Amino acid sequence: MAGPRVEVDGSIMEGGGQILRVSTALSCLLGLPLRVQKIRAGRSTPGLRPQHLSGLEIIRDLCDGQLERAEIGSTEITFTPEKIKGGIHTADTKTAGSVCLLMQVSMPCVLFAASSSELHLKGGTNAEMAPQIDYTVMVFKPIVEKFGFKFNCDIKTRGYYPKGGGEVIVRVSPVKQLNPINLTDRGYVTKIYGRAFVAGVLPFKVAKDMAAAAVRCIRKEIRDLYVNIQPVQEPKDQAFGNGNGIIIIAETSTGCLFAGSSLGKRGVNADKVGIEAAEMLLANLRHGGTVDEYLQDQAKFIVKKSEDEEDASKDTYIIECQGIGMTNPNL
């Protein structure tokens, strides 16, 4: 039987679901039993919400582990992992809980499984306080595949706040280990493109207005590039509920990707949504780094000033992240 449990205080860092996701995934990968206490202790509705619970359950299923005290509202869980086996698994938040956050907790585990996995993730695809599925497919996917694995993400149905109802199927083959990457050459922006969508009862004009406002905002700062933002009416059979939003991507000559995105809310005019996404993208381009703020917040980093400075007036920093050197014991 396993040794002592790793104890994690779930109220540290941002004190939300993220510390729970990271520690459960690591517990599963390293085969270390885990106890997390004070889960989301400082939040207005403390303890596990449906999306956190479904994330824990998919990890349990992936490795035939044991999960105790895991129910809605619970502020403490224990988890005892076994061998990660892959196969077909479903996680359903039954709410607008983010499928992208379900992916965050399960993806590291299935990479080190014994065989290929197919994850059926159900919930919100374009939800607040989480990456939009478009970000996952258009930015996260091409960048993380540089580590030496491929995954396929099939958006079956989109789901929006408050009901969710979206479904994404993720297929991943395991790897022996991940390769380190070096992403220090920013290059220059070569293209800017995106997608402004409406779903359900919202008029197509809203998508066109979001796109046009975003283009106008970007043009003020970047004049010489064509900005191609497609307005899209989500097909009725591929979207559940009503929603609108926009994502804009900037791609550079060296393959760096940056994004800005925004979701519509009731009573917020379409122009404002478009401008918010454009301003987020421009802010991410101004800082001169090689990834945007949402891609770089995933682990422990060492930050040091760059020595080889062509331009003394500019401060350049190199950010390094030490991986745990995980190799797949099942392959």
Coordinates of C-alpha atoms in Angstrom, one line a residue, residues 75-223:
T75 CA -13.7 21.2 1.2
E76 CA -11.5 18.2 1.6
I77 CA -10.7 15.2 -0.7
T78 CA -8.3 12.3 -0.6
F79 CA -7.1 10.6 -3.7
T80 CA -5.2 7.4 -4.2
P81 CA -3.9 6.9 -7.8
E82 CA -3.1 3.6 -9.6
K83 CA -1.7 3.0 -13.0
I84 CA -2.8 5.4 -15.8
K85 CA -4.4 3.2 -18.4
G86 CA -6.0 5.4 -21.1
G87 CA -9.1 4.4 -23.0
I88 CA -12.5 6.2 -23.4
H89 CA -13.6 8.4 -20.6
T90 CA -16.4 11.0 -20.1
A91 CA -16.5 14.0 -17.8
D92 CA -19.7 16.0 -17.6
T93 CA -19.9 19.1 -15.5
K94 CA -23.7 19.2 -16.2
T95 CA -23.3 23.1 -16.0
A96 CA -21.4 25.7 -18.0
G97 CA -18.2 24.6 -16.1
S98 CA -15.3 24.8 -18.6
V99 CA -14.4 21.8 -20.8
C100 CA -11.0 23.5 -21.2
L101 CA -10.4 23.3 -17.4
L102 CA -11.3 19.6 -17.6
M103 CA -8.7 19.2 -20.3
Q104 CA -6.1 21.0 -18.1
V105 CA -6.4 18.4 -15.3
S106 CA -6.6 15.3 -17.6
M107 CA -4.2 16.1 -20.4
P108 CA -0.9 15.7 -18.4
C109 CA -2.2 12.3 -17.1
V110 CA -3.2 10.9 -20.5
L111 CA 0.2 11.8 -22.0
F112 CA 1.7 9.3 -19.6
A113 CA -0.9 6.6 -19.9
A114 CA -0.3 3.0 -21.0
S115 CA -2.4 3.5 -24.2
S116 CA -4.3 6.1 -26.3
S117 CA -7.1 8.0 -24.7
E118 CA -10.4 9.5 -25.9
L119 CA -11.9 12.1 -23.5
H120 CA -15.5 13.2 -23.9
L121 CA -15.7 16.5 -22.1
K122 CA -19.0 18.1 -21.5
G123 CA -19.9 21.6 -20.2
G124 CA -19.2 25.1 -21.3
T125 CA -16.9 25.6 -24.4
N126 CA -16.8 29.4 -24.2
A127 CA -17.1 30.4 -20.5
E128 CA -15.9 33.2 -18.3
M129 CA -12.9 32.7 -16.1
A130 CA -11.5 30.0 -18.3
P131 CA -9.8 29.7 -21.7
Q132 CA -12.3 29.6 -24.6
I133 CA -12.1 26.3 -26.6
D134 CA -11.0 28.5 -29.6
Y135 CA -7.9 29.5 -27.5
T136 CA -7.2 25.9 -26.7
V137 CA -7.3 24.9 -30.4
M138 CA -5.8 28.0 -32.0
V139 CA -3.0 28.9 -29.5
F140 CA -2.5 26.3 -26.7
K141 CA -2.5 23.3 -29.1
P142 CA 0.1 24.4 -31.7
I143 CA 2.4 25.7 -29.0
V144 CA 2.3 22.6 -26.6
E145 CA 2.7 20.3 -29.6
K146 CA 6.2 21.7 -29.8
F147 CA 6.9 19.5 -26.7
G148 CA 6.6 16.4 -29.0
F149 CA 3.1 15.1 -28.9
K150 CA -0.1 15.6 -31.0
F151 CA -3.7 15.8 -29.8
N152 CA -6.9 16.1 -31.6
C153 CA -9.7 18.3 -30.4
D154 CA -13.1 17.8 -32.0
I155 CA -15.7 20.4 -31.1
K156 CA -19.0 18.5 -31.4
T157 CA -21.3 21.1 -29.7
R158 CA -20.6 24.5 -28.2
G159 CA -22.2 25.3 -24.9
Y160 CA -22.5 28.7 -23.1
Y161 CA -23.3 30.1 -19.7
P162 CA -25.6 29.4 -17.8
K163 CA -26.5 25.9 -19.1
G164 CA -23.4 24.6 -20.7
G165 CA -24.3 21.6 -22.9
G166 CA -21.2 21.7 -25.1
E167 CA -19.1 18.6 -25.9
V168 CA -15.6 18.3 -27.0
I169 CA -13.8 15.0 -27.9
V170 CA -10.1 15.0 -27.2
R171 CA -7.9 12.2 -28.5
V172 CA -4.3 11.8 -27.3
S173 CA -1.6 9.2 -27.7
P174 CA 0.9 8.7 -24.9
V175 CA 4.5 9.7 -25.1
K176 CA 7.7 8.3 -23.5
Q177 CA 8.7 11.8 -22.4
L178 CA 8.2 15.4 -23.4
N179 CA 11.0 17.3 -25.1
P180 CA 12.1 20.7 -23.7
I181 CA 11.4 23.7 -25.9
N182 CA 13.1 27.0 -26.4
L183 CA 10.9 29.9 -27.3
T184 CA 13.0 33.1 -27.2
D185 CA 12.8 34.5 -30.7
R186 CA 9.7 36.6 -31.1
G187 CA 10.1 37.5 -34.8
Y188 CA 7.6 40.0 -36.2
V189 CA 3.8 39.8 -36.6
T190 CA 2.9 38.3 -40.0
K191 CA -0.8 37.9 -39.7
I192 CA -3.8 38.7 -37.5
Y193 CA -6.9 36.6 -37.8
G194 CA -9.9 35.6 -35.7
R195 CA -13.5 34.6 -35.2
A196 CA -16.4 36.6 -33.9
F197 CA -19.4 34.3 -33.2
V198 CA -23.0 34.5 -32.3
A199 CA -25.2 31.5 -31.2
G200 CA -28.8 30.9 -30.5
V201 CA -31.2 33.9 -30.7
L202 CA -28.5 36.5 -31.1
P203 CA -28.6 38.3 -34.5
F204 CA -25.7 37.9 -37.0
K205 CA -25.2 41.7 -36.9
V206 CA -23.7 41.3 -33.4
A207 CA -20.9 39.1 -34.8
K208 CA -20.2 41.6 -37.6
D209 CA -20.2 44.5 -35.2
M210 CA -17.7 42.8 -32.8
A211 CA -15.4 42.0 -35.7
A212 CA -15.6 45.5 -37.2
A213 CA -14.9 47.2 -33.9
A214 CA -11.9 44.9 -33.2
V215 CA -10.5 45.6 -36.6
R216 CA -10.8 49.4 -36.2
C217 CA -9.1 49.2 -32.8
I218 CA -6.2 47.1 -34.1
R219 CA -5.8 49.4 -37.2
K220 CA -5.0 52.3 -34.9
E221 CA -1.8 50.6 -33.8
I222 CA -1.0 48.1 -36.6
R223 CA -1.7 49.7 -40.0

